[in-house]
Short mmCIF file of C-alpha atoms in Angstrom, two decimals:
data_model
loop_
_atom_site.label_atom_id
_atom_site.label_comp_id
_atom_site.label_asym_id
_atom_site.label_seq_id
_atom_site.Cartn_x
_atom_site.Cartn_y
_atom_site.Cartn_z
CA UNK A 206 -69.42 -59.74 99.35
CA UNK A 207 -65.84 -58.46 99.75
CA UNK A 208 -66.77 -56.23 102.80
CA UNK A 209 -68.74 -59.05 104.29
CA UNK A 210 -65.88 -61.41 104.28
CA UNK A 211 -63.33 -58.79 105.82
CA UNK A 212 -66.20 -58.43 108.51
CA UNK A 213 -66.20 -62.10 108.91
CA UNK A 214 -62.36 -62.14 109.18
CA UNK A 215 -62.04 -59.10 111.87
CA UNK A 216 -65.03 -61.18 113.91
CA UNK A 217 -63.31 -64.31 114.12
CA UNK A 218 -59.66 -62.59 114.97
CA UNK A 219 -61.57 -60.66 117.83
CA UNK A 220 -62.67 -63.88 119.14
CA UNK A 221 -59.36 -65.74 119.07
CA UNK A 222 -57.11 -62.65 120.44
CA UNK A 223 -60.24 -61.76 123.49
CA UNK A 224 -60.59 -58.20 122.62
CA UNK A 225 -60.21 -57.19 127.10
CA UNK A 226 -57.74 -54.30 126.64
CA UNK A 227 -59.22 -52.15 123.90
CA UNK A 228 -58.30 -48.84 125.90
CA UNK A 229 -55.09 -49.62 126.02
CA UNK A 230 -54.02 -49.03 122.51
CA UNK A 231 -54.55 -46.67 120.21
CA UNK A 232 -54.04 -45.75 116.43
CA UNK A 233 -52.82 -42.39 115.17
CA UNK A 234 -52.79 -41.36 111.35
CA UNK A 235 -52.33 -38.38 109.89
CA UNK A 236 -55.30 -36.99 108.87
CA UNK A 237 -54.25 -36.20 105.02
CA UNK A 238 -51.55 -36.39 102.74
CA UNK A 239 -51.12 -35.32 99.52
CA UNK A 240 -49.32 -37.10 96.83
CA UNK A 241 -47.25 -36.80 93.43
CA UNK A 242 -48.47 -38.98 90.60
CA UNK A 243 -45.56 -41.23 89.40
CA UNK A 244 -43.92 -41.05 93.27
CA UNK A 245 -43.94 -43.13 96.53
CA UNK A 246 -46.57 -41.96 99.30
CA UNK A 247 -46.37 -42.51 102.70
CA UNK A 248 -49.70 -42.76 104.62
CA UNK A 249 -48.19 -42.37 108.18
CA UNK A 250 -49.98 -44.36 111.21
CA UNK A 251 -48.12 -45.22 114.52
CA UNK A 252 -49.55 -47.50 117.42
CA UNK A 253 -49.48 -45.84 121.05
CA UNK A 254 -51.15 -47.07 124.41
CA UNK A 255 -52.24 -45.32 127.03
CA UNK A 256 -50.51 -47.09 130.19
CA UNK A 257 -46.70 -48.11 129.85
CA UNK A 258 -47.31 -52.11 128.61
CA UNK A 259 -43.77 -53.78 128.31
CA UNK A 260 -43.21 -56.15 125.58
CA UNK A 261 -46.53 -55.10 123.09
CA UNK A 262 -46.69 -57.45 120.41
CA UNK A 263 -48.90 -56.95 117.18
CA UNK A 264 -50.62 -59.57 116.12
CA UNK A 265 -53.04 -58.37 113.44
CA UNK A 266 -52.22 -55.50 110.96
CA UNK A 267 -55.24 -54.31 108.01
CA UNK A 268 -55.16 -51.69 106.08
CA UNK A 269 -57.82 -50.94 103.46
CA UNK A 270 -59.50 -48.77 100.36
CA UNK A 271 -63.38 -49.26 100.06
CA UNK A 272 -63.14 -52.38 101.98
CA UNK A 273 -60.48 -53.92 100.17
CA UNK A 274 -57.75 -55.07 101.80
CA UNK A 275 -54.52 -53.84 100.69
CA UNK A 276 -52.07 -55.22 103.08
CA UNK A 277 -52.23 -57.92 105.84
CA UNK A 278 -50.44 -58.92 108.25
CA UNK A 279 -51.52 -61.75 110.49
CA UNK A 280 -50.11 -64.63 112.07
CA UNK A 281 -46.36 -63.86 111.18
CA UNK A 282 -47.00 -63.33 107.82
CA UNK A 283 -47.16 -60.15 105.30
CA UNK A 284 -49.79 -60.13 102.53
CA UNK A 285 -49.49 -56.87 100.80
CA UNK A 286 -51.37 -56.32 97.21
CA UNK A 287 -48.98 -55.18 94.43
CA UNK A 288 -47.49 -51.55 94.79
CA UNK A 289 -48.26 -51.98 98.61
CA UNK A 290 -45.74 -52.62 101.81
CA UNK A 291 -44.95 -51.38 105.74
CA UNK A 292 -42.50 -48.14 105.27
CA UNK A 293 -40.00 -49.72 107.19
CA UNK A 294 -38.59 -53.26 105.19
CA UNK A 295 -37.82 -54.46 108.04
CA UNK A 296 -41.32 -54.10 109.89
CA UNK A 297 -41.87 -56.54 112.65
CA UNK A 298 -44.58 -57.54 115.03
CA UNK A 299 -43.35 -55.34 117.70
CA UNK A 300 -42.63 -52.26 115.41
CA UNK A 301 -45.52 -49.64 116.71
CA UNK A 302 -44.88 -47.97 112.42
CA UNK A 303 -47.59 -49.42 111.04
CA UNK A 304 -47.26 -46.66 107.80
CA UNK A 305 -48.49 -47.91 104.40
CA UNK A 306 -45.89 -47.12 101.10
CA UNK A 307 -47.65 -46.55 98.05
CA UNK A 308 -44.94 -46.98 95.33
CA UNK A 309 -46.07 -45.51 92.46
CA UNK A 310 -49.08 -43.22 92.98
CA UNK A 311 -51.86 -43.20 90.64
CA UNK A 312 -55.26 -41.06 90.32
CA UNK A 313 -56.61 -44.21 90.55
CA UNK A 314 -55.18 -44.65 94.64
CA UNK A 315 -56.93 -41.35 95.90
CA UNK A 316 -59.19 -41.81 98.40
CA UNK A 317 -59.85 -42.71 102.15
CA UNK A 318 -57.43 -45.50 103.80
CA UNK A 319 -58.40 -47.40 106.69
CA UNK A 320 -55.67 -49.02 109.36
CA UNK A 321 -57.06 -51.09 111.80
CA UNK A 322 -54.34 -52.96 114.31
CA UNK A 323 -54.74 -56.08 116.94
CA UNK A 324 -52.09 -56.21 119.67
CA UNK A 325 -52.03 -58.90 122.47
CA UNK A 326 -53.22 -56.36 124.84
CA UNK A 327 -55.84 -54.14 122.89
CA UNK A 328 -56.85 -52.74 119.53
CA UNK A 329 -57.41 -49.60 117.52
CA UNK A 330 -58.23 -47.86 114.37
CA UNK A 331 -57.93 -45.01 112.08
CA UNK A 332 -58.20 -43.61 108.78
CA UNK A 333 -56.28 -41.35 107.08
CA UNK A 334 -56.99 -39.77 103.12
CA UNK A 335 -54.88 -39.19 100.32
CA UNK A 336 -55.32 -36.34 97.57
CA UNK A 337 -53.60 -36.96 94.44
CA UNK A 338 -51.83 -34.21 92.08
CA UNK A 339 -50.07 -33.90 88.64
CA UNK A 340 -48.23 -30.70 87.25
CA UNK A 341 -49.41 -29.46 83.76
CA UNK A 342 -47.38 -29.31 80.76
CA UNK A 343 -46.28 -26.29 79.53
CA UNK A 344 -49.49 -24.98 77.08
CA UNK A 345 -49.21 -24.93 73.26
CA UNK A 346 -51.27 -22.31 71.12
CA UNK A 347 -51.40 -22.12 67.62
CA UNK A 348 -54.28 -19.88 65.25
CA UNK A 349 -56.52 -20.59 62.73
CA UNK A 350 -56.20 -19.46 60.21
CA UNK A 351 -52.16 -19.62 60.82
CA UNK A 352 -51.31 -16.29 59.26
CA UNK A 353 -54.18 -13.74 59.92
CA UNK A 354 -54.94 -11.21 56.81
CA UNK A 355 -55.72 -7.97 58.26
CA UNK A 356 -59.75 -7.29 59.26
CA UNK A 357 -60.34 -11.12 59.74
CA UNK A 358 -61.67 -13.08 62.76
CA UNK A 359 -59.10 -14.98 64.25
CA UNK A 360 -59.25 -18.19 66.80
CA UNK A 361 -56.50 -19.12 69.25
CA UNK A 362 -55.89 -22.73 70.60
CA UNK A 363 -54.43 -23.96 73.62
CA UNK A 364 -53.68 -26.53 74.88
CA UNK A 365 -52.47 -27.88 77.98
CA UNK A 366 -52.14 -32.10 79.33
CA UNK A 367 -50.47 -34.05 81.85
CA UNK A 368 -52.54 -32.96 85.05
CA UNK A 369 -54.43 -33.47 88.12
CA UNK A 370 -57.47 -32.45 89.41
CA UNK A 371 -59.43 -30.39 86.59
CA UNK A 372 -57.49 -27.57 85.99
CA UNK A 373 -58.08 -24.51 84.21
CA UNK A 374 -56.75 -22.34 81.09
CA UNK A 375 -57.29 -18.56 81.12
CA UNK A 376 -56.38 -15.65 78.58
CA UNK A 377 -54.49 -12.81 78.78
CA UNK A 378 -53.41 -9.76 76.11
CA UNK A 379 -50.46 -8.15 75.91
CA UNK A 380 -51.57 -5.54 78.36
CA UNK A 381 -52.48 -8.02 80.89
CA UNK A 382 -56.27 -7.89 80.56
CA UNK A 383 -58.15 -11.14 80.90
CA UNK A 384 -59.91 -12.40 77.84
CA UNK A 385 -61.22 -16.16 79.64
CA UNK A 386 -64.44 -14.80 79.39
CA UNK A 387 -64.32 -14.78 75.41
CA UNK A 388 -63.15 -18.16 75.58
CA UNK A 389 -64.57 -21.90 75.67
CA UNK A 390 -62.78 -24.61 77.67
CA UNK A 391 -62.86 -28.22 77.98
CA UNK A 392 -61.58 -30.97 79.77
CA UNK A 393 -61.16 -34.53 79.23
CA UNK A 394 -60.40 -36.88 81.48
CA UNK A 395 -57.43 -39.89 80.06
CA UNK A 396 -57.75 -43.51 80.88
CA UNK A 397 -54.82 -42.95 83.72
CA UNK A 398 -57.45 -40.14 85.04
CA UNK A 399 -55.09 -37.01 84.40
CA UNK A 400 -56.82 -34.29 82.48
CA UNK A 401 -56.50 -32.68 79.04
CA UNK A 402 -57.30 -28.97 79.00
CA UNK A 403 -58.33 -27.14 75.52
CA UNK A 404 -59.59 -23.70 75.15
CA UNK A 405 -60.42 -21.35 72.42
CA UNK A 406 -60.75 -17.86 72.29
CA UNK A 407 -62.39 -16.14 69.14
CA UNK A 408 -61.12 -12.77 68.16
CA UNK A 409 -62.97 -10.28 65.80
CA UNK A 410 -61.43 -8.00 63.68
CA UNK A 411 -60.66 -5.04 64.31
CA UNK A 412 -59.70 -5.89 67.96
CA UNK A 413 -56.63 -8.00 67.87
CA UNK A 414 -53.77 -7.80 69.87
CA UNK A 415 -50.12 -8.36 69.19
CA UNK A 416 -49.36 -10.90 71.81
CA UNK A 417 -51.79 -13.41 74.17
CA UNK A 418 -50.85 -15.46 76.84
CA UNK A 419 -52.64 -18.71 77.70
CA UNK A 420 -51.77 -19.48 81.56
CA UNK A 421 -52.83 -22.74 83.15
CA UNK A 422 -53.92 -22.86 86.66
CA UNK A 423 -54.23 -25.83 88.95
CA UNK A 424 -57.43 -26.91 90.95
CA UNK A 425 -55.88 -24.53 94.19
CA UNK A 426 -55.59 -21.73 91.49
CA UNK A 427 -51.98 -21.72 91.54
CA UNK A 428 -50.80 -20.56 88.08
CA UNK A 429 -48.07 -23.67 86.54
CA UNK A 430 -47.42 -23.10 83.45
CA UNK A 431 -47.85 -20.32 80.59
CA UNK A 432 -47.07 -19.73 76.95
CA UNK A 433 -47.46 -16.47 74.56
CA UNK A 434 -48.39 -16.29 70.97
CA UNK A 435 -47.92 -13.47 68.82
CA UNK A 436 -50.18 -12.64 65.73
CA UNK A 437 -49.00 -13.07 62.42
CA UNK A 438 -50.69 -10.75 59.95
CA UNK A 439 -50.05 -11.78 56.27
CA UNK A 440 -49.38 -7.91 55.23
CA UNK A 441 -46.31 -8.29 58.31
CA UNK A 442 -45.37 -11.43 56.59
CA UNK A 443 -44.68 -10.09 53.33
CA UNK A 444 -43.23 -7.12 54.26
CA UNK A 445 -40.51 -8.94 56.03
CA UNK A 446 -40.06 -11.00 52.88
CA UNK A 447 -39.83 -7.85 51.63
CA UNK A 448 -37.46 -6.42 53.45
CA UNK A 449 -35.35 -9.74 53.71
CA UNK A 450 -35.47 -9.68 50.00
CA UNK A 451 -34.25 -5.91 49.65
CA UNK A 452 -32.07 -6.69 51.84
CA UNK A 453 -30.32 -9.74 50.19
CA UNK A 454 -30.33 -7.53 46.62
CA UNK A 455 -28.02 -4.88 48.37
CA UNK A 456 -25.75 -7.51 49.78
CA UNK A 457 -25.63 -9.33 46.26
CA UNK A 458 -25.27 -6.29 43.66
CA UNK A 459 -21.98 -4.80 45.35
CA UNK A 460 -20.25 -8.37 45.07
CA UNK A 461 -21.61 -8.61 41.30
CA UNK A 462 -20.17 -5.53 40.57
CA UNK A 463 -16.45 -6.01 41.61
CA UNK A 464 -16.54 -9.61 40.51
CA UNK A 465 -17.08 -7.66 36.97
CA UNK A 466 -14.86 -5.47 37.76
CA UNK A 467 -11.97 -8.13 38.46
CA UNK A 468 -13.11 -10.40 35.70
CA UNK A 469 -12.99 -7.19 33.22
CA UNK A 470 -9.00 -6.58 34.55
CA UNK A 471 -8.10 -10.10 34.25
CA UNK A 472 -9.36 -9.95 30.45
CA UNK A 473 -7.46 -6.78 30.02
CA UNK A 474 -4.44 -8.22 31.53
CA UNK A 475 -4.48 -11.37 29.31
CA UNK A 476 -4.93 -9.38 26.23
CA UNK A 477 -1.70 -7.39 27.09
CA UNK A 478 0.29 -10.15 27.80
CA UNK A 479 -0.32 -11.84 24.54
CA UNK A 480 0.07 -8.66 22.66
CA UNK A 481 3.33 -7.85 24.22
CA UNK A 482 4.28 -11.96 23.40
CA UNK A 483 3.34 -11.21 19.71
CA UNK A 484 5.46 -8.00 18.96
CA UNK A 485 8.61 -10.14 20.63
CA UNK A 486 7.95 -12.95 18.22
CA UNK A 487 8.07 -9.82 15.45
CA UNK A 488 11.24 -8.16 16.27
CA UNK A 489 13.44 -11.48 16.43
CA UNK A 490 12.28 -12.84 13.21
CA UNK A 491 14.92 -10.87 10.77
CA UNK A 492 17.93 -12.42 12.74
CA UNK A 493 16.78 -15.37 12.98
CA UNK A 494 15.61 -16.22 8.61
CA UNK A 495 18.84 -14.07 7.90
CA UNK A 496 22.14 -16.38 7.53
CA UNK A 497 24.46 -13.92 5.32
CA UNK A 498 28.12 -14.06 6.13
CA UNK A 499 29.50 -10.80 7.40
CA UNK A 500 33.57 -9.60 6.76
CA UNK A 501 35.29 -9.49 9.58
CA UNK A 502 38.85 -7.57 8.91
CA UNK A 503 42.11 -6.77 10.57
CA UNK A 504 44.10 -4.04 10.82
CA UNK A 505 47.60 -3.10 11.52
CA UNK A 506 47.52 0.15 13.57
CA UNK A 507 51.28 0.21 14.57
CA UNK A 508 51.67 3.28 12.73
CA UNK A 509 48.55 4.52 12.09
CA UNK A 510 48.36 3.24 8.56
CA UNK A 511 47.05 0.25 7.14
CA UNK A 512 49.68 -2.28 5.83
CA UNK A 513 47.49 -5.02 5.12
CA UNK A 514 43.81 -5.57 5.03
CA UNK A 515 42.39 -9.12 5.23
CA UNK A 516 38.97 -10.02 5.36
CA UNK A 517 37.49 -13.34 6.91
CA UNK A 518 33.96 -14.58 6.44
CA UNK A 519 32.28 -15.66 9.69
CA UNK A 520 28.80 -17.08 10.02
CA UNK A 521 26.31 -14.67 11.62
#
């Protein structure tokens, strides 16, 4: 129904504009363009003509998806559908840039765009396509089980989201041998039509690697993104506890040993300080319970000989 009443609508602007010139004018798109989800694209068409005509005015602008229009312009007037307009704002009927502006590019926009354009002195066509692509997120990997005991199959996980088209996750040791034959992908498509990518890759014992790298490639088989994961044996775990814990005992028993050390001369120190206080106390105790009254005489020693003695009592 919808491309029978755009049919209907080209057949009766044909009539009305007399469609005598159509060799005149021409439409030229470019033939593809490729676009960045989440940013503006610009599907470029420009009207030329093939003799010099002065003063070419456009009276009928369509461009369409599937048969649905997206923008119109006709009789003066724009009618663009949401997220559609002319590149130039200021587009007028005697501006030969017909370009469409996507404004915010979806998956849901690829596809093959049709620009069809009536002047008063001819008409032309022509489609151009647009190919849509998104950049993958940097991969994740993580193992089950987490920590891998020695002689045990092992499976890796990645994962990678965010992109468009289908993509593809690959393997790699730490010697730069592929492994994406050992592995199983899959890819699921989101309701905004960019793709989740999960693989795994099953390991048996007894041929693990140290390190693996999970690269994502895009659908041109440019690589994007990578990550690396290295395997955690439990016996690697516990020596480094181990040796983290050996390592903490020698820092700890040199600092317990000189804080004994210090405590032990501080004891010591205290010990002789009230020992020293306690003989004090015991050599000033006699003069100070003794209150006898000692003589105290004097003596003539004009002539050598004593002429008088007298003797005073004084307090100690």
């Amino acid at each position: 129904m919808a491309s029978m009443g755009i049919l209907l609508f080209f057949t009766a602007i044909y009539i009305r504009t007399g469609n005598t010139n159509a060799g005149f004018v021409n439409v030229e798109c470019q033939a593809e363009k490729v676009g960045q989800y989440g940013q503006q694209s610009l599907l470029q068409c420009v009207v030329k003509t093939t003799q010099d005509l002065a003063d070419l005015e456009i009276r009928v602008v369509t461009w369409t998806k599937e048969d649905r229009p997206l923008l119109v312009f006709h009789e003066g007037k724009n009618k663009p559908q949401p997220g559609y307009s002319f590149a130039d704002p200021s587009w007028n009927d005697r501006n030969m840039n017909v370009s469409l502006l996507i404004t915010n590019t979806a998956v849901e926009h690829e596809g093959v765009y049709k620009c069809t354009v009536i002047t008063d002195s001819g008409d032309g066509k022509d489609s151009t396509s647009l190919k849509v692509t998104a950049k993958y997120n940097k991969p994740t990997i993580h193992s089950n089980p987490e920590t891998v005991p020695l002689n045990t199959d092992v499976t890796l996980m990645c994962n990678s989201d965010g992109g468009y088209p289908k993509g593809q996750l690959r393997w790699f040791d730490e010697n730069n041998t592929e492994w994406t034959k050992s592995s199983q992908m899959e890819a699921k498509q989101t309701e905004s039509g960019l793709f989740n990518l999960s693989s795994k890759l099953s390991l048996l014992k007894g041929s693990i690697f140290t390190k693996y790298t999970c690269k994502v490639f895009n659908a041109s088989g440019d690589k994007e993104e990578e990550a690396t994961f290295e395997v955690q044996h439990a016996s690697t775990l516990e020596t480094q506890k181990g040796v983290g814990s050996g390592s903490a005992s020698k820092i700890v028993a040199p600092v317990v040993v000189i804080g004994s050390l210090i405590v032990g001369l501080l004891l010591a120190l205290l010990i002789y300080r009230r020992r020293s206080q306690q003989a004090r106390r015991h050599s000033t105790t006699p003069l100070m319970s003794d209150h006898r009254e000692l003589p105290i005489c004097d003596y003539d020693d004009g002539d050598h000989q004593e002429r008088d003695k007298t003797c005073q009592v004084s307090p100690a």
